[in-house]
Coordinates of C-alpha atoms in Angstrom, one line a residue:
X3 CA 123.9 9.8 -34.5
X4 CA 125.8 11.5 -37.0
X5 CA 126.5 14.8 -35.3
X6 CA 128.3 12.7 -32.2
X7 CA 130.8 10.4 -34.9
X8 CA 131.4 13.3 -36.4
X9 CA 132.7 14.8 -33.4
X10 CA 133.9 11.8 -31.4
X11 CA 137.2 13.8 -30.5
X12 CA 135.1 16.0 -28.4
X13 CA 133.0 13.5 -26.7
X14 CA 136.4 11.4 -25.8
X15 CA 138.2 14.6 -24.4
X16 CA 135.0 14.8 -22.2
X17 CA 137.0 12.2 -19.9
X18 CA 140.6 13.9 -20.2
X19 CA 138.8 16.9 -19.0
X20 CA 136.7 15.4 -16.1
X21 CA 140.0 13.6 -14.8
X22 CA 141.7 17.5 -15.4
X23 CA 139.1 18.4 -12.9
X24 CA 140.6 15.8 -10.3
X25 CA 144.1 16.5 -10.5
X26 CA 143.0 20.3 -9.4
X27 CA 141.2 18.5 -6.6
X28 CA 144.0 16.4 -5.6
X29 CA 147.4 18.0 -6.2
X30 CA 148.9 14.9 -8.5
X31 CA 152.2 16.3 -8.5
X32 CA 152.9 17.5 -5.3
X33 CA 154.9 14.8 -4.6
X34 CA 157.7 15.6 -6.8
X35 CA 157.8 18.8 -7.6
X36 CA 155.2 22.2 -6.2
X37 CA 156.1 24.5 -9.1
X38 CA 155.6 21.0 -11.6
X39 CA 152.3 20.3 -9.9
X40 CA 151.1 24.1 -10.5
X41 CA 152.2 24.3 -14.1
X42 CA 150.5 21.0 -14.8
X43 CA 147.0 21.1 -13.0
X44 CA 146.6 24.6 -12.4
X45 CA 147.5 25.9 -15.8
X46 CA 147.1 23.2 -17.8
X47 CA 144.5 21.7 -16.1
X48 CA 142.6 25.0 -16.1
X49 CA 141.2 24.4 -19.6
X50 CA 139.5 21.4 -18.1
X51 CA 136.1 23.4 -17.3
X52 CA 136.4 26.4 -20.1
X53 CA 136.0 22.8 -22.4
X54 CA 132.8 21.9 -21.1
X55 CA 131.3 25.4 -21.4
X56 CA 132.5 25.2 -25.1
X57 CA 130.5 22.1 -25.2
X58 CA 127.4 23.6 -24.1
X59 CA 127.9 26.4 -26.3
X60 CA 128.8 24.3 -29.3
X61 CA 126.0 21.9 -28.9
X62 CA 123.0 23.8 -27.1
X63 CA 123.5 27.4 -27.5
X64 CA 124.6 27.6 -31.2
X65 CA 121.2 26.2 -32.6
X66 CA 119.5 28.5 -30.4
X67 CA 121.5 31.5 -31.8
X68 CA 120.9 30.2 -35.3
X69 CA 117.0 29.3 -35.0
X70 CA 115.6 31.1 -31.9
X71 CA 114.3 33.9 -33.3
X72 CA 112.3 32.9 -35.9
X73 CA 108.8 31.1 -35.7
X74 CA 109.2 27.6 -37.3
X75 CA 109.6 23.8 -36.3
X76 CA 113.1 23.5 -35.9
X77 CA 112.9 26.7 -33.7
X78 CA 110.8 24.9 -31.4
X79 CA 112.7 22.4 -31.2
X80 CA 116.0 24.1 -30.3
X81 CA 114.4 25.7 -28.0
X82 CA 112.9 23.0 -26.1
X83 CA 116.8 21.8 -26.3
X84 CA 117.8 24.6 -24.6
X85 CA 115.0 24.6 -21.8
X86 CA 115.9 20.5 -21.2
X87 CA 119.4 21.5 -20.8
X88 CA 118.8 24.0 -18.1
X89 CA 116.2 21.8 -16.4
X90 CA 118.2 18.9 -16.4
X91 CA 121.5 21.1 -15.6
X92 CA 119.1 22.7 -12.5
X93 CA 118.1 19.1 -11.2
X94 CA 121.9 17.7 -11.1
X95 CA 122.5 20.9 -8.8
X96 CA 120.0 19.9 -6.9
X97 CA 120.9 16.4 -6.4
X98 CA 123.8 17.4 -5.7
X99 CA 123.4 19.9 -3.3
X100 CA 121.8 17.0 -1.6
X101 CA 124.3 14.9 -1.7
X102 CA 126.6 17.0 -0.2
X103 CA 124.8 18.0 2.2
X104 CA 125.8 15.7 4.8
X105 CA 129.2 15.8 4.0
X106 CA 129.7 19.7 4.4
X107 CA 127.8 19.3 7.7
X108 CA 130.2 16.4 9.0
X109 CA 133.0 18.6 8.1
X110 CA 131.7 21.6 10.0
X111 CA 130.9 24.3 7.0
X112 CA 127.2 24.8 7.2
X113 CA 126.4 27.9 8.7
X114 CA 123.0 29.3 9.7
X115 CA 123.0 32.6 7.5
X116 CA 120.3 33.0 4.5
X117 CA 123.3 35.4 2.9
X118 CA 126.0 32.3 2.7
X119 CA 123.4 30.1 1.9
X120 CA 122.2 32.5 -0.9
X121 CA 126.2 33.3 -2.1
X122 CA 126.9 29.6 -2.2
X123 CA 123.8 28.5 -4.0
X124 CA 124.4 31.1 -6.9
X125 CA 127.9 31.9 -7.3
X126 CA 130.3 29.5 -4.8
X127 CA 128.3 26.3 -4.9
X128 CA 127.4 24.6 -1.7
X129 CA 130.6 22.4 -2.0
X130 CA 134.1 23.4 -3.6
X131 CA 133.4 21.6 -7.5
X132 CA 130.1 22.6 -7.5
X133 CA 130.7 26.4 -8.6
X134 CA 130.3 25.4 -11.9
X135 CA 126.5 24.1 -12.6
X136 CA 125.4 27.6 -11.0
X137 CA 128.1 29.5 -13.1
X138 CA 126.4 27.5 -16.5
X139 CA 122.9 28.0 -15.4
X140 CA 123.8 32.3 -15.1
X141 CA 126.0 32.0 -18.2
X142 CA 123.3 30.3 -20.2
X143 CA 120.5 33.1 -19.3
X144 CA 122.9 35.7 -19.6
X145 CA 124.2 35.0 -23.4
X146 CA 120.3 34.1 -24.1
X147 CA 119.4 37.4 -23.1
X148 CA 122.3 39.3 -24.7
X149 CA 121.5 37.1 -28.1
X150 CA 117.4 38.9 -28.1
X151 CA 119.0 42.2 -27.3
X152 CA 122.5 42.9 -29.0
X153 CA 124.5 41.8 -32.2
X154 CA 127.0 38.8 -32.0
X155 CA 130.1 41.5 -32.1
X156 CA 128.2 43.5 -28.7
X157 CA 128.3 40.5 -27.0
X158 CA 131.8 39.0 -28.1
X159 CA 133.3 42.7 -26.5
X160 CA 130.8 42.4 -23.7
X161 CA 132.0 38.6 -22.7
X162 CA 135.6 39.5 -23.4
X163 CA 135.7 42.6 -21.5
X164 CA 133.5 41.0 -18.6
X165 CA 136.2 37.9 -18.4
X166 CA 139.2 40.4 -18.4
X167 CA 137.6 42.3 -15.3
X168 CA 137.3 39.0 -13.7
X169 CA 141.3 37.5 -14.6
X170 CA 142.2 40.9 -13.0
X171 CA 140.1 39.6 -9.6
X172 CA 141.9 36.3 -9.8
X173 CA 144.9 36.1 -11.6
X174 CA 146.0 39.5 -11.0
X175 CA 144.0 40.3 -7.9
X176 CA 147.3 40.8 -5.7
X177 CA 148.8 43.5 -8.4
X178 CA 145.5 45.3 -8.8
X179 CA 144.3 45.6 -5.4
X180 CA 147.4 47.8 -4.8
X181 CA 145.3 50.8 -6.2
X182 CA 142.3 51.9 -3.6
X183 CA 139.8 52.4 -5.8
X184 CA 139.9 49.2 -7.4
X185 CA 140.3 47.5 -4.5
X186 CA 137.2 48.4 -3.2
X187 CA 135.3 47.4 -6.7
X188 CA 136.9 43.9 -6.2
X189 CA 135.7 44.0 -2.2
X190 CA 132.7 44.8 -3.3
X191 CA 132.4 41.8 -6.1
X192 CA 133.6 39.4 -3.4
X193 CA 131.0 39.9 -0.7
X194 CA 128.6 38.9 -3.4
X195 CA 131.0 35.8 -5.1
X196 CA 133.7 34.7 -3.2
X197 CA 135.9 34.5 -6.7
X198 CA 135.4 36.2 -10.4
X199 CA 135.2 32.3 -11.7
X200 CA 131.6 32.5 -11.6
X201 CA 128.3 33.0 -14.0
X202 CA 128.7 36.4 -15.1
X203 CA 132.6 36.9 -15.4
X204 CA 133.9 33.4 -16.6
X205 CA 131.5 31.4 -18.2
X206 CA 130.0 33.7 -20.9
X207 CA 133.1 34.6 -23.1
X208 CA 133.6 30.3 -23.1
X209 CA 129.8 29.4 -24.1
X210 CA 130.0 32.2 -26.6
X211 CA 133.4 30.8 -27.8
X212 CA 131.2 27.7 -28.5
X213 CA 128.7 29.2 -30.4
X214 CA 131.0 31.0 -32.7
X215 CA 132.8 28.5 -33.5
X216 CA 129.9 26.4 -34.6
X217 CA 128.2 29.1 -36.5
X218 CA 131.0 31.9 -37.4
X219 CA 131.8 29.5 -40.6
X220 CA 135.6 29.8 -40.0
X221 CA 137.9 26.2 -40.1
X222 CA 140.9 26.3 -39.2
X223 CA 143.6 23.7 -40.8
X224 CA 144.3 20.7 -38.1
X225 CA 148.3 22.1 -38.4
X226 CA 147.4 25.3 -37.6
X227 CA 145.0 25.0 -35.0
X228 CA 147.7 22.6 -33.2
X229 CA 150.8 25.2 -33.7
X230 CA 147.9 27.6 -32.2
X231 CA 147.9 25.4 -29.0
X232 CA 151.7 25.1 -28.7
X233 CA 152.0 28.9 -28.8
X234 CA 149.0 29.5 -26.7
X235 CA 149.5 27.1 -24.2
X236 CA 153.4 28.2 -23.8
X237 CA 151.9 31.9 -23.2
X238 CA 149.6 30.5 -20.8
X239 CA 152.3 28.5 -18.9
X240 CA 154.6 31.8 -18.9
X241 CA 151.6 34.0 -17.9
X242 CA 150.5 31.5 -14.8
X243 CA 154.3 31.1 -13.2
X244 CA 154.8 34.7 -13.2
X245 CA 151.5 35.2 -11.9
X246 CA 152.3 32.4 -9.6
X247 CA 155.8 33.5 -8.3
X248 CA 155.0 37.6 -8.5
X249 CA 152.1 36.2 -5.3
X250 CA 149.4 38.2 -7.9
X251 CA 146.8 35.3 -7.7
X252 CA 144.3 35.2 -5.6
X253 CA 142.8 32.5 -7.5
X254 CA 144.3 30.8 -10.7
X255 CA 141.1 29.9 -12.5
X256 CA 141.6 32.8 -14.8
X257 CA 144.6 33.6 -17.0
X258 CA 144.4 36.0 -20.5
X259 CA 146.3 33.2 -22.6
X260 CA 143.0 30.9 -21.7
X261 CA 141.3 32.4 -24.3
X262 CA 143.2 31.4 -27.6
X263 CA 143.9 28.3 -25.7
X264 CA 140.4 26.9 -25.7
X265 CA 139.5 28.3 -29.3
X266 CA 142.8 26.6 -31.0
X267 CA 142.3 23.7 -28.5
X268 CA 138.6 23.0 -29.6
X269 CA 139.3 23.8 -33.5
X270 CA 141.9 21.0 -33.5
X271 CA 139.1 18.7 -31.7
X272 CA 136.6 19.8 -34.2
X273 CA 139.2 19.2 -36.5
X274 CA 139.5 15.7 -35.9
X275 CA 136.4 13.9 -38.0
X276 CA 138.1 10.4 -38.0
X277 CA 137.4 9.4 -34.5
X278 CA 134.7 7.6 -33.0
X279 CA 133.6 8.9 -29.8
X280 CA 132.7 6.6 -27.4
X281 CA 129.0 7.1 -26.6
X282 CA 129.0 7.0 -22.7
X283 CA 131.7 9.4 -22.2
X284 CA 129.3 12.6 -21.7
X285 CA 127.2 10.8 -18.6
X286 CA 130.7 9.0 -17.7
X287 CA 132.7 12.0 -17.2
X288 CA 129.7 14.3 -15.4
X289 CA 129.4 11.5 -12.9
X290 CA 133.0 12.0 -12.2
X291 CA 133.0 15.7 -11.9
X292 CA 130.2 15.1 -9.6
X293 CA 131.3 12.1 -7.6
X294 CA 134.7 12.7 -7.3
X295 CA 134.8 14.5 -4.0
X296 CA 133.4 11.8 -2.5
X297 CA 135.6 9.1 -4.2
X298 CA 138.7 11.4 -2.3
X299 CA 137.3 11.3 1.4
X300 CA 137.0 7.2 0.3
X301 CA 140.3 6.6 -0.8
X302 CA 141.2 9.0 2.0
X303 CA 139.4 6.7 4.5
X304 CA 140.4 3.7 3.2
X305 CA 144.0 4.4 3.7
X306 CA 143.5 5.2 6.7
X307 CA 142.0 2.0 8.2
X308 CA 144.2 0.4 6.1
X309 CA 147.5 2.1 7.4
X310 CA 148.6 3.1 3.7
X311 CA 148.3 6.4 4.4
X312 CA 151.7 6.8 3.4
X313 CA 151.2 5.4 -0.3
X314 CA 147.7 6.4 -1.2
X315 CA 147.2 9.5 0.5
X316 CA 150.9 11.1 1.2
X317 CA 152.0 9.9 -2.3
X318 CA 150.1 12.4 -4.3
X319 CA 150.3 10.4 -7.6
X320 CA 149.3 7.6 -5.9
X321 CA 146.4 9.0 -4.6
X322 CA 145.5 10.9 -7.7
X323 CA 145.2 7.6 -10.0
X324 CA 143.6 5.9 -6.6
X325 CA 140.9 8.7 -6.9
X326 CA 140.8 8.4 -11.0
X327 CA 139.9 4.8 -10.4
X328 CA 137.4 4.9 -8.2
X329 CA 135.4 7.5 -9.4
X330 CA 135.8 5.4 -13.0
X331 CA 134.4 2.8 -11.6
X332 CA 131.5 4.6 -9.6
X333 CA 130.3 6.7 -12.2
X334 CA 130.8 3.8 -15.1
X335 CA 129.0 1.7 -12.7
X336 CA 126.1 4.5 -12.0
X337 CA 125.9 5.2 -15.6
X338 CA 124.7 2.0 -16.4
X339 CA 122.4 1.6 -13.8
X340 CA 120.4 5.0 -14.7
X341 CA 120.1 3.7 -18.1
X342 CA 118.7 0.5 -16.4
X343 CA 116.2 2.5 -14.5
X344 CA 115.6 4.8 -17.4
X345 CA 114.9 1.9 -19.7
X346 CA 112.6 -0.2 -16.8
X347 CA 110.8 3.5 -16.6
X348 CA 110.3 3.4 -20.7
X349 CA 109.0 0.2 -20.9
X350 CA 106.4 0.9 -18.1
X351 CA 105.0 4.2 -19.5
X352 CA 104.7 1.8 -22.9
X353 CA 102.4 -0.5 -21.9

């Protein structure tokens, strides 16, 4: 209980982050302004998923990293942290590859070929959002392998130099793919993983960001960290519309300014020891990321039978807090009723 007041700034930007996701999935902007709407959710909202891969890396991977190796209790016990994470990471895949199921069928995206099936399952995900429990999953055994096998400066290159070939497939992919050669390493990256955003190019450096910072021992000021994100995030802003007007991107998942952006960003979170997190956000905010799709082709429905279409749907704002709200109130509502089930569970296994 301690550990989770004393970083109730993190727990509370799970939310911010999980409603970050949604704006990329629903254009809040668009409405008003196309070059607003990228600057805000595909910039800005970019850090949205680096975050929670700074969580896991904070929280799960650094008391592996300190305790792994050696043959003691608390070892043990990291470790068994570490193998529940990935199980219970693996089993909300599964689910949800379930769940959506149906939907990519009724939509007409399922094909009948083992190779998609295989792609989508470890690199794309089987529907649009769910690219990232795979990329998690691969980033977790990849850094866990790296931390038996090379020193924590091998592995800071390796993650940093894996996440720069991957910004130059997504941010940059348009510039790059001008030279032949390079184009054809890039071809051949994409017949395996439609984007670089994935398990082995992304998500490493980000987990290993959050391991670092909980173990490398270096605090940074509150002032300085949040002078850190002005500066950053202005870079980052700059780097994505030039990107972004030059046509580079083929994606815009990726920039080079996300990287100082996420360490300041979660140093001034860390930083903040006075607030109290509010204890459902973590299940809260991965039922949105999760249900969120769903709560779009809702809203989306609704408006139609309801001829708003013109308000909740065509007004992208609109639409965007319409979709918020719903998938609040879904995954508040779901929350509560697993703990019900958990706790009915408990209580039988008691007796």
């Amino acid at each position: 209980m301690r550990q989770r007041r004393s970083y109730g700034a993190i727990d509370n930007f799970r939310l911010a982050a999980a409603f970050l996701i949604v704006a990329i999935h629903t254009a809040p902007l668009e409405s008003f302004s196309s070059t607003a709407d990228f600057l805000v959710t595909y910039c800005i909202g970019r850090i949205a998923v680096p975050f929670f891969l700074m969580v896991t890396g904070f929280f799960v991977l650094a008391p592996y990293q300190r305790f792994g190796g050696h043959s003691s209790e608390m070892a043990e016990n990291v470790t068994l942290k570490l193998e529940k994470f990935l199980k219970k990471t693996a089993a909300l895949y599964g689910v949800s590859i379930v769940l959506y199921l149906p939907v990519k069928i009724y939509a007409g995206q399922w094909e009948m070929n083992p190779g998609i099936w295989l792609k989508e399952i470890f690199f794309d995900g089987p529907f649009y959002h769910l690219w990232y429990l795979p990329a998690v999953l691969i980033g977790c055994l990849f850094l866990v392998g790296m931390m038996r096998l090379c020193s924590p400066m091998t592995i800071s290159v390796m993650t940093v130099v894996l996440y720069v070939i991957g910004t130059a497939g997504d941010s940059y992919y348009q510039l790059i793919s001008q030279a032949p050669f390079l184009k054809t390493v890039y071809e051949g990256i994409f017949f395996v993983s439609s984007y670089t955003r994935n398990g082995i190019f992304f998500a490493p450096v980000f987990l290993w960001m959050g391991v670092l910072i909980a173990n490398g021992g270096v605090k940074i000021p509150r002032s300085q960290a949040l002078t850190g994100v002005a500066v950053s995030m202005t870079g980052m802003l700059a780097e994505g519309f030039l990107s972004y007007s030059l046509e580079w991107q083929k994606h815009n998942s990726m920039y080079l300014f996300l990287l100082p952006v996420m360490f300041f960003l979660f140093e001034l979170l860390r930083s903040d020891t006075e607030i109290t997190g509010w204890r459902k956000a973590r299940d809260v905010s991965m039922y949105v990321y999760i249900i969120h799709p769903i709560c779009i082709i809702l809203v989306r429905g609704a408006a139609e039978v309801l001829k708003v279409k013109n308000i909740f749907v065509e007004q992208s704002l609109v639409h965007y807090l319409a979709v918020c709200l719903l998938s609040f109130a879904l995954s508040f509502g779901t929350a509560e009723a697993v703990k019900v089930i958990s706790g009915m569970v408990y209580s039988r296994k008691s007796e």
